[in-house]
Each structure stands twice: as structure tokens, then as C-alpha cells.
Amino acid sequence: MAPIITLLTDFGTADGYVAQIKGVLLGLVADVALVDVTHDIPPQDIETARLVLERYWQRFPPGTVHFVVVDPGVGSPRAALAVSAGHHLFVGPDNGVLSPALLQPDARAVSLAVSAGASRTFHGRDVFAPAAAALAMGTPVGQLGSAYPSPCVRRTPEPIAGAAGEIRGEIISIDRFGNAITNLTGPRRGWTLWVGALRLPVVDTYTDVPPGDMLAMTESSGRIEIAVREGSAARRLGLTRGTVVVLRRSDSETVASHG
Amino acid sequence: MAPIITLLTDFGTADGYVAQIKGVLLGLVADVALVDVTHDIPPQDIETARLVLERYWQRFPPGTVHFVVVDPGVGSPRAALAVSAGHHLFVGPDNGVLSPALLQPDARAVSLAVSAGASRTFHGRDVFAPAAAALAMGTPVGQLGSAYPSPCVRRTPEPIAGAAGEIRGEIISIDRFGNAITNLTGPRRGWTLWVGALRLPVVDTYTDVPPGDMLAMTESSGRIEIAVREGSAARRLGLTRGTVVVLRRSDSETVASHG
Amino acid sequence: MAPIITLLTDFGTADGYVAQIKGVLLGLVADVALVDVTHDIPPQDIETARLVLERYWQRFPPGTVHFVVVDPGVGSPRAALAVSAGHHLFVGPDNGVLSPALLQPDARAVSLAVSAGASRTFHGRDVFAPAAAALAMGTPVGQLGSAYPSPCVRRTPEPIAGAAGEIRGEIISIDRFGNAITNLTGPRRGWTLWVGALRLPVVDTYTDVPPGDMLAMTESSGRIEIAVREGSAARRLGLTRGTVVVLRRSDSETVASHG
């Protein structure tokens, strides 16, 4: 089977930077399958890239190489990493964007050498693409650099247990549909999600409420999200990353009305 | 030849939902060619997705699998479909988005089973991707589910014949260039298109008028469109989906001036 | 190795025009690798497309076919070109968008025949895609049309040498990060870049200044750019294409402070 390289960046496509990366990869690896994840990460938003990577990497076949470059520190002494974890391979800067890989129990990271001819501002093309190509062709991670024992790791904030069994969390991302995704996990039937004074029933799916109504439910990666059926919860409720939410057990009448 | 799967969704790319779908497909089908049509359908805009599908599907080789998921009803009891039609294959929800396939004389639809483990909110990943993979590997449509005799079909509104040979139509979509595409078809040399009190000559191509001028002509799929050469007709004229337009035979002087 | 066709257009993806082109290509060339460069060139912006093409084409392997269609003159008598240059192949309209290829010393251009059935408004699908497919399958450029000796060529404006060793240039593009790229080339350590009364040190990389500070440096294609670390120089300074900039040798104190 042809090797697979997925691409996640904040470069956009319109300037031709991603095209340069693709050219380098196709010049080095015969018949590689290049898979665009997205190039529309907000510029330099490491946190968003980390959460997106967490969502998709395990859906790809073992052996896939994930190129993950959101790199505000390019040109500084920050390390350039290659990582093997969970039978997948990763390249990206040492700024936490690779945390979903680094948090795997079998994660192994090396620091890539930066060749003398590499651009100071475009390691995506000159450092990470050649490393991704080498991994796709079967070079072991250990041959690409020296062991790097303490890479930068970012973690999703943990929910906090409160008084009377309540659980306090926060919104960690807003998706294209305006759904607000929290750090709380489900299923949570029989609970109610509070956003300030507003209370939202935890239902099973969008169509459990009429169009235009607000709801909370467990989304496809197992997290509780706030949605408006056929609308944007983020816009309607003014939700942003960091907005506090609280899960409380519903009183029995409320449960009954959504059972 | 490697199997081909085209992808048309309203998921955007930035959240990693499409990446999850691609991962599932690449894990199931060796050496499949994944072709992004677009992920920028306006959220939940079934009508736009239907018109886009109509434009491209027949340009692909026979045997191509078209993954078409714009699915505001996900999680409701709406059926999940697989369709064979015109030597192509399709998967998508039963909400009319697959109408260009369903209107083919040889169309055959089945209702896909939804496995117990499928997410209630992301059938793109858990129902439609596995079905598309099976079709790409040669599984006949009939083996993927039970016959579904009455799928939801949406049709482009028909033009209406009026008094004195005029034909009344409407705008059905606006493209990236601000061209407004109608439900009227061409060629229509010797006719004039009216938008309210404004009359537009029907010409052959953009460069038949000077830059900045308005025109009507037959676009590349055979429909009459309203355009501004090197500009946006939608913005200039305030056109939107549903705006009424009328074709009338030009008087002879007008024809002469654009012949 | 499978043939490669890169795609650069201003069609966007949402309307299905690019999908039609991909369908035609996949129907004609078995197992071709289609590589999206971008479809987000601003509508009809030949100049931007030319600069993007210049940035990436040489990064691809020899034999790559580059499909470059930004074509405000479609339907007019402008020629449709196929070009071989530097062991790469190109198709696109004769409006200067292919200049990076045409300026190669070994460039050879032919004028493509337009078949009777071709749409007057969509040569991307009906003229350029079949030509690109033929080139990808090994047909020599010379067999696709008649020699075209004087194609339209656009050049990046040359910097102008001024009094006292200063060099006057201008901004030629703004990228996604708000970096403003000039027609001046580097490296230029020991020089200062002036934008009106504002002077910017020429440093080596973004992280040579604190976050939020302005700087000038040599970007990854060898041009001097103006940037704000982790911010947008274009927005901060109101820079646009054509803004004049001047390079002057720094006085010795300034050099020392950035050495």
C-alpha cells in the first residue's frame, strides 16, 4: 500500500507555501498519498491545531505520517521533532502541537537536525517535509535525530468536581457549525448543562429538539457540546473558548421531560 | 485503476471532521483516490449541495463513488442511502441532496443499516464512510441495505411559459464570481433577459461586452446566467436565490446591436 | 511513478467547477496524482497567480504538469497555451500567468486548438484539462498545437538603484500572515528597510525581535519581507501591493544593536 502523509498547517493555501511542501514530498516519496487535513488553522493557533490533531489521527491506518506545522517560533532555538506513538508517526515543532502523540504511553521523540541550507523561516519545507518523507519511506524515528526526552506538552484543562456532585468545565473550541465543545465528557443523560443562568437539557442528538432550539449533547468524539439545532450556538449565546459551563444532575421532572 | 471517491460536504476542513472521514476511508480501501470536491457548502444548505452535485458527477469516470453529506437531520429517523445510477455510486442522507442521481432512469436506492456503535451526530464518519468504502471495493449496492423505494427528491423549479412567448424563471444559485445562474437554459441568441425593468442582452461570452458591463449568456452547464464582465453581478444588481427573471424575444434592432 | 498534475485556479471549490476539471482529468489519465495548490486566488487576479506559481513550481519533480487557470479573457481570441520549460509542463491562458515558465531559457510554447464543442466560458474544463491530461500521459508539447512565438509575459518590477547606494523597491504581495513581500532580495544584514519615515531593522528571523515588534528579513524564497512577530504587518502598517520601500545601509550603531 502507498504511504500516507496527512497535512495540518496554518499556512492557508493561497500563498503557495503548502504547494512547496507538497512538491518536496512528491519529489522524495514515490506514489505517496498526500491527505489535506486543513490549512485553515487560525494563524499561529497551536491550541486549536492540537485539538484538531487529537480528533483525527487515530482514524488513519497504522504507519500514517502526520505533518503538523503551526510554528510561531520558527527560526528560534525551539526543537524540531519527529515522534512515533501508537503505531503512527509525526513531525512538527516542539511547542505542544504534537501533544496528542506525546501523551501516548509508547511515545518516542527525537530532535531533528536543521541543515545549514534550511530557510530560517520555513522549516515546514526545509526540515519537516524531508523528515516526513524519510518516515514515509520507512526510516526509523531513531535515525532522524537524537533522543529528546522532555518535549513541550499541552493538556486539555481537566473538569473540576464541585459541591453537591456538580462538575465544572469550560468551552475548549467552537466548530464551523457554531457548536461549542467543552472539556466535559459523556454520555450524561439525566444531567443538565448550565451556562451562567441558562440551563440546557442533555439530549441524544440535534433532532431531539425543534429547529432553532438550544441543547447539550455528547458529540462524535465523546465530549459534551452546546448546539442550536440548524443554527449557531456560539453566535446565539456569545460563547467563546474559556466560557465556564457546569453539569448538574437534573431534578426528576426535568429528566422526565427529555426522556 | 485505483477506485475514486469524491467528497462533498458542509463540514469545512478546519475542525478535523473531514480528516476523520478520510482516515476511515484510507483504512478500509487500499490505494483509493480521494477527491475533494468541496467542504465549503454553507452549513446545512441541501439545495446548494444538490446543484453542485448535479454539475460535476457525470464528469467523473464510471464506477466513481460520490460521498455527499449535508445532513441537518443526522440522528433523526431519516434514512441513510446508497444509490447506484448511471454507472456511478452515491452515499448520502435521504433529504434530497442525492436527487441528481435519484432522477436517473436506472437509479436504485437502498437504506443503509446504522450499526449500534455509530455516533448519533456523525454518520459521515460512522455510516456513510464505511458504505462508500464498500462500494469502492466493489460491493453491489443491493448488499448494503434493503431496497428503499421512495427516497426524497428535490427538483430545480421549472421555468414557466408566459404570454406572448415569454419565459419566466428565477435565479437558483450565485457562484464565487458573483455570476447569478438561472433555471433557464440556452442557447438564446436573439432573446433578452429582463430583471425587473433592467434588460440584458443574451451574448455568447463575457468578452462580448466591455469590462464592467452587464450581460446574460449560457454558462458551461447549459443554463442562462447573469454576469458582469470582470465584476460581480450579484453584488451590482442585488441578486439572490429566487430573484425572478424573464426571457423575451429581442426586437430586431436589439439583436442587430449584439450580433 | 504516477504522473502529477498540480492545480492553481481562482475558481474556489464551492461551486463544483474544480470538481468538473478533476473528473475530466481522472477520466483521461489512470492513477494520476492531482495536487491542489489553491483555488482561492482572488477572482481574475493574474498577478497574484503568477507570483504564487513562481514560488512553487520548481519544488515539484521533473515532468510535473502545472494547470494554471486564472482567465478573465476566456471566450475572447486570447490564445490557450501549453508550455514546456525547465523539464516541467504547463497549461494556461496567454495572459502572463505562465510567465515564470515562459521566462526560462528553454521555454517552448504552443497555442492549443479549441474544439468546436468547447464551452465559451469554461476552457479550464474543455481545453486546458484535456491538454494537461495529454501532457501527463507523455504527449510532447509540440503535438498539442502550433508554435506560439510571442506569448504575453509579465515581470516582477525591478528594484531601482538610487542615490548614495540606496535601493528603492515596492511591495508585490501580502500573504496569509499579513507579511508584506517586496521585490527586493537578500540577504541584507547591515541594511535598514524604510517604509516612509518608519525604519525597520533587517534581521534573520521572526524570533530575533519580541512578539508584537516589526521587522524586515529575507523570506523563504529569497525576498525581503516586512513582518510583525506573531501579528500582521499589512494591517498594522496599512501596507498594500505597490507601497514603496527603500533599503539603505544602516549606520554602524544600528548594525551593532541587531548583530
Tab-separated table of N, CA, C and O in Angstrom, chain B residues 132-233:
chain	number	residue	atom	x	y	z
B	132	ALA	N	-19.307	3.918	1.610
B	132	ALA	CA	-18.564	4.357	0.427
B	132	ALA	C	-17.361	3.453	0.187
B	132	ALA	O	-17.046	3.106	-0.963
B	133	ALA	N	-16.697	3.052	1.250
B	133	ALA	CA	-15.543	2.156	1.110
B	133	ALA	C	-15.969	0.820	0.513
B	133	ALA	O	-15.303	0.281	-0.379
B	134	ALA	N	-17.084	0.283	0.991
B	134	ALA	CA	-17.564	-0.996	0.461
B	134	ALA	C	-17.876	-0.877	-1.032
B	134	ALA	O	-17.488	-1.733	-1.833
B	135	LEU	N	-18.547	0.210	-1.421
B	135	LEU	CA	-18.858	0.411	-2.838
B	135	LEU	C	-17.573	0.532	-3.659
B	135	LEU	O	-17.462	-0.023	-4.755
B	136	ALA	N	-16.590	1.251	-3.131
B	136	ALA	CA	-15.336	1.433	-3.865
B	136	ALA	C	-14.615	0.109	-4.069
B	136	ALA	O	-13.882	-0.075	-5.037
B	137	MET	N	-14.846	-0.828	-3.146
B	137	MET	CA	-14.187	-2.133	-3.270
B	137	MET	C	-15.027	-3.108	-4.078
B	137	MET	O	-14.657	-4.270	-4.220
B	138	GLY	N	-16.187	-2.650	-4.582
B	138	GLY	CA	-16.938	-3.493	-5.498
B	138	GLY	C	-18.174	-4.164	-4.933
B	138	GLY	O	-18.850	-4.912	-5.639
B	139	THR	N	-18.480	-3.930	-3.668
B	139	THR	CA	-19.714	-4.499	-3.116
B	139	THR	C	-20.919	-3.913	-3.846
B	139	THR	O	-21.018	-2.695	-3.979
B	140	PRO	N	-21.833	-4.750	-4.337
B	140	PRO	CA	-23.012	-4.201	-5.011
B	140	PRO	C	-23.904	-3.433	-4.034
B	140	PRO	O	-23.988	-3.784	-2.850
B	141	VAL	N	-24.560	-2.377	-4.532
B	141	VAL	CA	-25.454	-1.569	-3.701
B	141	VAL	C	-26.463	-2.448	-2.967
B	141	VAL	O	-26.746	-2.249	-1.783
B	142	GLY	N	-26.993	-3.438	-3.676
B	142	GLY	CA	-28.037	-4.276	-3.095
B	142	GLY	C	-27.611	-5.032	-1.848
B	142	GLY	O	-28.444	-5.437	-1.045
B	143	GLN	N	-26.299	-5.221	-1.664
B	143	GLN	CA	-25.825	-5.930	-0.470
B	143	GLN	C	-25.630	-5.018	0.728
B	143	GLN	O	-25.312	-5.469	1.820
B	144	LEU	N	-25.804	-3.711	0.530
B	144	LEU	CA	-25.535	-2.773	1.633
B	144	LEU	C	-26.777	-2.415	2.440
B	144	LEU	O	-26.678	-1.743	3.465
B	145	GLY	N	-27.950	-2.814	1.955
B	145	GLY	CA	-29.151	-2.468	2.712
B	145	GLY	C	-30.380	-2.947	1.978
B	145	GLY	O	-30.287	-3.620	0.948
B	146	SER	N	-31.514	-2.586	2.512
B	146	SER	CA	-32.776	-3.045	1.922
B	146	SER	C	-33.290	-1.993	0.943
B	146	SER	O	-33.051	-0.792	1.108
B	147	ALA	N	-33.989	-2.453	-0.071
B	147	ALA	CA	-34.497	-1.556	-1.116
B	147	ALA	C	-35.290	-0.411	-0.481
B	147	ALA	O	-36.007	-0.613	0.505
B	148	TYR	N	-35.129	0.787	-1.037
B	148	TYR	CA	-35.768	1.984	-0.468
B	148	TYR	C	-36.517	2.667	-1.597
B	148	TYR	O	-35.961	3.457	-2.350
B	149	PRO	N	-37.781	2.358	-1.748
B	149	PRO	CA	-38.467	2.701	-2.997
B	149	PRO	C	-38.840	4.178	-3.154
B	149	PRO	O	-38.983	4.634	-4.279
B	150	SER	N	-38.981	4.939	-2.075
B	150	SER	CA	-39.489	6.310	-2.229
B	150	SER	C	-38.590	7.348	-1.579
B	150	SER	O	-38.978	8.028	-0.634
B	151	PRO	N	-37.365	7.502	-2.083
B	151	PRO	CA	-36.474	8.495	-1.476
B	151	PRO	C	-36.972	9.910	-1.746
B	151	PRO	O	-37.720	10.152	-2.692
B	152	CYS	N	-36.536	10.816	-0.887
B	152	CYS	CA	-36.857	12.240	-1.037
B	152	CYS	C	-36.145	12.799	-2.268
B	152	CYS	O	-34.937	12.633	-2.424
B	153	VAL	N	-36.903	13.448	-3.151
B	153	VAL	CA	-36.319	14.039	-4.361
B	153	VAL	C	-36.644	15.527	-4.415
B	153	VAL	O	-37.784	15.926	-4.167
B	154	ARG	N	-35.640	16.330	-4.677
B	154	ARG	CA	-35.822	17.762	-4.898
B	154	ARG	C	-35.567	18.067	-6.359
B	154	ARG	O	-34.652	17.517	-6.954
B	155	ARG	N	-36.327	18.979	-6.916
B	155	ARG	CA	-36.152	19.337	-8.308
B	155	ARG	C	-35.880	20.826	-8.438
B	155	ARG	O	-36.417	21.629	-7.669
B	156	THR	N	-35.084	21.172	-9.421
B	156	THR	CA	-34.925	22.578	-9.761
B	156	THR	C	-36.271	23.091	-10.259
B	156	THR	O	-36.915	22.422	-11.059
B	157	PRO	N	-36.734	24.266	-9.793
B	157	PRO	CA	-38.026	24.775	-10.270
B	157	PRO	C	-38.021	24.903	-11.794
B	157	PRO	O	-37.028	25.302	-12.394
B	158	GLU	N	-39.137	24.530	-12.418
B	158	GLU	CA	-39.244	24.607	-13.880
B	158	GLU	C	-39.552	26.040	-14.310
B	158	GLU	O	-40.307	26.745	-13.640
B	159	PRO	N	-39.006	26.478	-15.441
B	159	PRO	CA	-39.413	27.771	-15.995
B	159	PRO	C	-40.899	27.714	-16.371
B	159	PRO	O	-41.445	26.633	-16.615
B	160	ILE	N	-41.550	28.876	-16.427
B	160	ILE	CA	-42.985	28.950	-16.705
B	160	ILE	C	-43.191	29.737	-17.993
B	160	ILE	O	-42.679	30.856	-18.136
B	161	ALA	N	-43.936	29.142	-18.940
B	161	ALA	CA	-44.218	29.845	-20.195
B	161	ALA	C	-45.281	30.904	-19.934
B	161	ALA	O	-46.302	30.623	-19.292
B	162	GLY	N	-45.017	32.137	-20.390
B	162	GLY	CA	-45.959	33.224	-20.131
B	162	GLY	C	-46.604	33.703	-21.418
B	162	GLY	O	-46.472	33.078	-22.482
B	163	ALA	N	-47.297	34.825	-21.342
B	163	ALA	CA	-47.975	35.401	-22.500
B	163	ALA	C	-46.952	35.851	-23.531
B	163	ALA	O	-45.805	36.156	-23.200
B	164	ALA	N	-47.337	35.867	-24.780
B	164	ALA	CA	-46.513	36.409	-25.863
B	164	ALA	C	-45.155	35.732	-25.975
B	164	ALA	O	-44.161	36.364	-26.347
B	165	GLY	N	-45.079	34.463	-25.639
B	165	GLY	CA	-43.854	33.705	-25.829
B	165	GLY	C	-42.776	33.952	-24.788
B	165	GLY	O	-41.683	33.414	-24.883
B	166	GLU	N	-43.070	34.777	-23.774
B	166	GLU	CA	-42.031	34.994	-22.772
B	166	GLU	C	-41.886	33.786	-21.859
B	166	GLU	O	-42.807	32.961	-21.748
B	167	ILE	N	-40.709	33.663	-21.243
B	167	ILE	CA	-40.429	32.546	-20.339
B	167	ILE	C	-39.950	33.128	-19.011
B	167	ILE	O	-38.989	33.903	-18.971
B	168	ARG	N	-40.634	32.737	-17.960
B	168	ARG	CA	-40.338	33.291	-16.644
B	168	ARG	C	-39.520	32.273	-15.851
B	168	ARG	O	-39.899	31.093	-15.756
B	169	GLY	N	-38.395	32.700	-15.285
B	169	GLY	CA	-37.565	31.808	-14.488
B	169	GLY	C	-37.130	32.479	-13.204
B	169	GLY	O	-37.714	33.481	-12.789
B	170	GLU	N	-36.107	31.921	-12.583
B	170	GLU	CA	-35.604	32.523	-11.345
B	170	GLU	C	-34.135	32.166	-11.181
B	170	GLU	O	-33.616	31.258	-11.833
B	171	ILE	N	-33.492	32.902	-10.303
B	171	ILE	CA	-32.084	32.617	-10.006
B	171	ILE	C	-32.026	31.462	-9.023
B	171	ILE	O	-32.723	31.472	-8.012
B	172	ILE	N	-31.188	30.453	-9.334
B	172	ILE	CA	-31.101	29.282	-8.458
B	172	ILE	C	-29.780	29.209	-7.695
B	172	ILE	O	-29.695	28.539	-6.690
B	173	SER	N	-28.757	29.921	-8.170
B	173	SER	CA	-27.530	29.955	-7.365
B	173	SER	C	-26.643	31.120	-7.799
B	173	SER	O	-26.778	31.636	-8.914
B	174	ILE	N	-25.763	31.506	-6.890
B	174	ILE	CA	-24.784	32.572	-7.133
B	174	ILE	C	-23.418	31.928	-6.996
B	174	ILE	O	-23.159	31.252	-6.000
B	175	ASP	N	-22.518	32.098	-7.958
B	175	ASP	CA	-21.215	31.444	-7.818
B	175	ASP	C	-20.161	32.393	-7.260
B	175	ASP	O	-20.441	33.536	-6.908
B	176	ARG	N	-18.926	31.897	-7.126
B	176	ARG	CA	-17.848	32.652	-6.493
B	176	ARG	C	-17.565	33.974	-7.184
B	176	ARG	O	-17.066	34.914	-6.574
B	177	PHE	N	-17.825	34.030	-8.502
B	177	PHE	CA	-17.530	35.241	-9.261
B	177	PHE	C	-18.680	36.243	-9.186
B	177	PHE	O	-18.604	37.312	-9.776
B	178	GLY	N	-19.757	35.872	-8.464
B	178	GLY	CA	-20.929	36.733	-8.413
B	178	GLY	C	-21.824	36.569	-9.622
B	178	GLY	O	-22.748	37.356	-9.834
B	179	ASN	N	-21.576	35.547	-10.448
B	179	ASN	CA	-22.493	35.228	-11.536
B	179	ASN	C	-23.757	34.607	-10.953
B	179	ASN	O	-23.682	33.771	-10.052
B	180	ALA	N	-24.917	35.038	-11.485
B	180	ALA	CA	-26.197	34.538	-10.979
B	180	ALA	C	-26.764	33.561	-12.000
B	180	ALA	O	-27.057	33.939	-13.135
B	181	ILE	N	-26.907	32.317	-11.588
B	181	ILE	CA	-27.307	31.254	-12.508
B	181	ILE	C	-28.802	31.016	-12.373
B	181	ILE	O	-29.324	30.919	-11.268
B	182	THR	N	-29.495	30.952	-13.521
B	182	THR	CA	-30.950	30.816	-13.518
B	182	THR	C	-31.374	29.391	-13.862
B	182	THR	O	-30.548	28.566	-14.270
B	183	ASN	N	-32.655	29.136	-13.751
B	183	ASN	CA	-33.201	27.838	-14.166
B	183	ASN	C	-33.578	27.820	-15.647
B	183	ASN	O	-34.192	26.855	-16.108
B	184	LEU	N	-33.223	28.874	-16.376
B	184	LEU	CA	-33.489	28.926	-17.813
B	184	LEU	C	-32.305	28.317	-18.551
B	184	LEU	O	-31.164	28.435	-18.105
B	185	THR	N	-32.573	27.670	-19.689
B	185	THR	CA	-31.486	27.053	-20.431
B	185	THR	C	-31.350	27.691	-21.805
B	185	THR	O	-32.257	28.369	-22.298
B	186	GLY	N	-30.190	27.475	-22.410
B	186	GLY	CA	-29.885	28.123	-23.668
B	186	GLY	C	-29.479	27.134	-24.716
B	186	GLY	O	-29.619	25.936	-24.486
B	187	PRO	N	-28.930	27.550	-25.840
B	187	PRO	CA	-28.608	28.943	-26.193
B	187	PRO	C	-29.862	29.778	-26.498
B	187	PRO	O	-30.898	29.215	-26.870
B	188	ARG	N	-29.746	31.092	-26.369
B	188	ARG	CA	-30.870	32.004	-26.539
B	188	ARG	C	-30.470	33.255	-27.294
B	188	ARG	O	-30.840	34.373	-26.905
B	189	ARG	N	-29.691	33.097	-28.324
B	189	ARG	CA	-29.364	34.267	-29.160
B	189	ARG	C	-30.659	34.845	-29.707
B	189	ARG	O	-31.552	34.113	-30.109
B	190	GLY	N	-30.763	36.161	-29.725
B	190	GLY	CA	-31.973	36.790	-30.237
B	190	GLY	C	-33.026	36.993	-29.150
B	190	GLY	O	-34.134	37.430	-29.432
B	191	TRP	N	-32.673	36.672	-27.912
B	191	TRP	CA	-33.561	36.915	-26.790
B	191	TRP	C	-32.930	37.977	-25.883
B	191	TRP	O	-31.746	38.271	-25.979
B	192	THR	N	-33.751	38.533	-25.003
B	192	THR	CA	-33.273	39.478	-23.997
B	192	THR	C	-33.738	38.978	-22.638
B	192	THR	O	-34.849	38.460	-22.513
B	193	LEU	N	-32.861	39.101	-21.641
B	193	LEU	CA	-33.235	38.692	-20.289
B	193	LEU	C	-33.577	39.935	-19.479
B	193	LEU	O	-32.789	40.891	-19.435
B	194	TRP	N	-34.758	39.922	-18.861
B	194	TRP	CA	-35.202	41.050	-18.049
B	194	TRP	C	-35.124	40.690	-16.572
B	194	TRP	O	-35.564	39.637	-16.145
B	195	VAL	N	-34.565	41.631	-15.795
B	195	VAL	CA	-34.572	41.502	-14.331
B	195	VAL	C	-35.289	42.748	-13.852
B	195	VAL	O	-34.705	43.836	-13.823
B	196	GLY	N	-36.562	42.624	-13.512
B	196	GLY	CA	-37.362	43.823	-13.242
B	196	GLY	C	-37.372	44.675	-14.498
B	196	GLY	O	-37.652	44.182	-15.601
B	197	ALA	N	-37.019	45.948	-14.364
B	197	ALA	CA	-37.051	46.853	-15.512
B	197	ALA	C	-35.737	46.852	-16.301
B	197	ALA	O	-35.607	47.539	-17.309
B	198	LEU	N	-34.777	46.112	-15.803
B	198	LEU	CA	-33.454	46.094	-16.439
B	198	LEU	C	-33.420	45.038	-17.532
B	198	LEU	O	-33.817	43.900	-17.311
B	199	ARG	N	-32.914	45.402	-18.730
B	199	ARG	CA	-32.817	44.394	-19.768
B	199	ARG	C	-31.375	44.115	-20.147
B	199	ARG	O	-30.556	45.029	-20.262
B	200	LEU	N	-31.074	42.833	-20.297
B	200	LEU	CA	-29.710	42.401	-20.563
B	200	LEU	C	-29.671	41.644	-21.876
B	200	LEU	O	-30.464	40.726	-22.097
B	201	PRO	N	-28.748	41.997	-22.756
B	201	PRO	CA	-28.601	41.245	-23.997
B	201	PRO	C	-28.093	39.840	-23.693
B	201	PRO	O	-27.266	39.658	-22.806
B	202	VAL	N	-28.577	38.845	-24.417
B	202	VAL	CA	-28.014	37.492	-24.296
B	202	VAL	C	-26.877	37.386	-25.314
B	202	VAL	O	-27.114	37.396	-26.520
B	203	VAL	N	-25.646	37.321	-24.818
B	203	VAL	CA	-24.471	37.274	-25.689
B	203	VAL	C	-23.824	35.893	-25.583
B	203	VAL	O	-24.350	35.001	-24.905
B	204	ASP	N	-22.687	35.705	-26.253
B	204	ASP	CA	-22.057	34.387	-26.270
B	204	ASP	C	-21.058	34.170	-25.145
B	204	ASP	O	-20.896	33.065	-24.646
B	205	THR	N	-20.361	35.242	-24.753
B	205	THR	CA	-19.324	35.068	-23.741
B	205	THR	C	-19.005	36.412	-23.102
B	205	THR	O	-19.416	37.461	-23.597
B	206	TYR	N	-18.298	36.359	-21.968
B	206	TYR	CA	-18.009	37.558	-21.184
B	206	TYR	C	-17.396	38.666	-22.023
B	206	TYR	O	-17.716	39.836	-21.875
B	207	THR	N	-16.479	38.286	-22.908
B	207	THR	CA	-15.696	39.312	-23.598
B	207	THR	C	-16.455	39.915	-24.786
B	207	THR	O	-15.895	40.712	-25.531
B	208	ASP	N	-17.734	39.558	-24.933
B	208	ASP	CA	-18.563	40.218	-25.944
B	208	ASP	C	-19.016	41.604	-25.486
B	208	ASP	O	-19.608	42.346	-26.268
B	209	VAL	N	-18.779	41.926	-24.222
B	209	VAL	CA	-19.106	43.279	-23.729
B	209	VAL	C	-17.839	43.863	-23.098
B	209	VAL	O	-16.912	43.136	-22.758
B	210	PRO	N	-17.780	45.198	-22.931
B	210	PRO	CA	-16.588	45.792	-22.320
B	210	PRO	C	-16.507	45.446	-20.829
B	210	PRO	O	-17.535	45.172	-20.209
B	211	PRO	N	-15.293	45.463	-20.231
B	211	PRO	CA	-15.152	45.226	-18.795
B	211	PRO	C	-16.089	46.139	-18.008
B	211	PRO	O	-16.222	47.320	-18.306
B	212	GLY	N	-16.767	45.556	-17.021
B	212	GLY	CA	-17.686	46.322	-16.189
B	212	GLY	C	-19.120	46.291	-16.672
B	212	GLY	O	-20.017	46.670	-15.917
B	213	ASP	N	-19.359	45.858	-17.908
B	213	ASP	CA	-20.735	45.807	-18.419
B	213	ASP	C	-21.464	44.543	-17.972
B	213	ASP	O	-20.852	43.504	-17.739
B	214	MET	N	-22.796	44.658	-17.878
B	214	MET	CA	-23.634	43.521	-17.535
B	214	MET	C	-24.015	42.734	-18.785
B	214	MET	O	-24.118	43.304	-19.877
B	215	LEU	N	-24.296	41.462	-18.602
B	215	LEU	CA	-24.676	40.627	-19.734
B	215	LEU	C	-25.431	39.400	-19.233
B	215	LEU	O	-25.411	39.080	-18.039
B	216	ALA	N	-26.090	38.720	-20.159
B	216	ALA	CA	-26.625	37.382	-19.891
B	216	ALA	C	-26.047	36.459	-20.943
B	216	ALA	O	-25.765	36.879	-22.074
B	217	MET	N	-25.821	35.200	-20.574
B	217	MET	CA	-25.294	34.248	-21.556
B	217	MET	C	-25.518	32.836	-21.039
B	217	MET	O	-25.941	32.627	-19.902
B	218	THR	N	-25.216	31.851	-21.875
B	218	THR	CA	-25.345	30.455	-21.482
B	218	THR	C	-24.037	30.008	-20.845
B	218	THR	O	-22.982	30.099	-21.465
B	219	GLU	N	-24.099	29.551	-19.589
B	219	GLU	CA	-22.857	29.149	-18.931
B	219	GLU	C	-22.515	27.700	-19.249
B	219	GLU	O	-23.203	27.049	-20.043
B	220	SER	N	-21.463	27.214	-18.612
B	220	SER	CA	-20.829	25.974	-19.057
B	220	SER	C	-21.640	24.720	-18.776
B	220	SER	O	-21.272	23.643	-19.233
B	221	SER	N	-22.731	24.830	-18.020
B	221	SER	CA	-23.603	23.668	-17.833
B	221	SER	C	-24.906	23.811	-18.601
B	221	SER	O	-25.836	23.022	-18.407
B	222	GLY	N	-25.005	24.858	-19.456
B	222	GLY	CA	-26.167	24.995	-20.307
B	222	GLY	C	-27.258	25.911	-19.760
B	222	GLY	O	-28.315	26.050	-20.368
B	223	ARG	N	-27.008	26.563	-18.624
B	223	ARG	CA	-28.006	27.451	-18.039
B	223	ARG	C	-27.699	28.913	-18.411
B	223	ARG	O	-26.545	29.288	-18.598
B	224	ILE	N	-28.762	29.739	-18.451
B	224	ILE	CA	-28.560	31.166	-18.651
B	224	ILE	C	-28.076	31.783	-17.339
B	224	ILE	O	-28.663	31.535	-16.282
B	225	GLU	N	-26.996	32.554	-17.391
B	225	GLU	CA	-26.539	33.247	-16.196
B	225	GLU	C	-26.439	34.738	-16.452
B	225	GLU	O	-26.320	35.191	-17.609
B	226	ILE	N	-26.499	35.507	-15.376
B	226	ILE	CA	-26.300	36.952	-15.429
B	226	ILE	C	-24.921	37.242	-14.877
B	226	ILE	O	-24.567	36.760	-13.796
B	227	ALA	N	-24.118	38.014	-15.621
B	227	ALA	CA	-22.750	38.272	-15.194
B	227	ALA	C	-22.410	39.737	-15.417
B	227	ALA	O	-23.091	40.449	-16.161
B	228	VAL	N	-21.361	40.185	-14.752
B	228	VAL	CA	-20.725	41.464	-15.052
B	228	VAL	C	-19.310	41.122	-15.457
B	228	VAL	O	-18.609	40.420	-14.718
B	229	ARG	N	-18.876	41.570	-16.628
B	229	ARG	CA	-17.523	41.217	-17.059
B	229	ARG	C	-16.496	41.758	-16.072
B	229	ARG	O	-16.456	42.959	-15.806
B	230	GLU	N	-15.663	40.859	-15.542
B	230	GLU	CA	-14.642	41.198	-14.545
B	230	GLU	C	-15.245	41.901	-13.330
B	230	GLU	O	-14.602	42.766	-12.722
B	231	GLY	N	-16.477	41.518	-12.974
B	231	GLY	CA	-17.107	42.074	-11.776
B	231	GLY	C	-18.147	41.099	-11.240
B	231	GLY	O	-18.231	39.965	-11.709
B	232	SER	N	-18.916	41.524	-10.233
B	232	SER	CA	-19.910	40.664	-9.588
B	232	SER	C	-21.321	41.151	-9.888
B	232	SER	O	-21.741	42.209	-9.421
B	233	ALA	N	-22.057	40.347	-10.664
B	233	ALA	CA	-23.447	40.717	-10.973
B	233	ALA	C	-24.318	40.658	-9.728
B	233	ALA	O	-25.212	41.484	-9.546
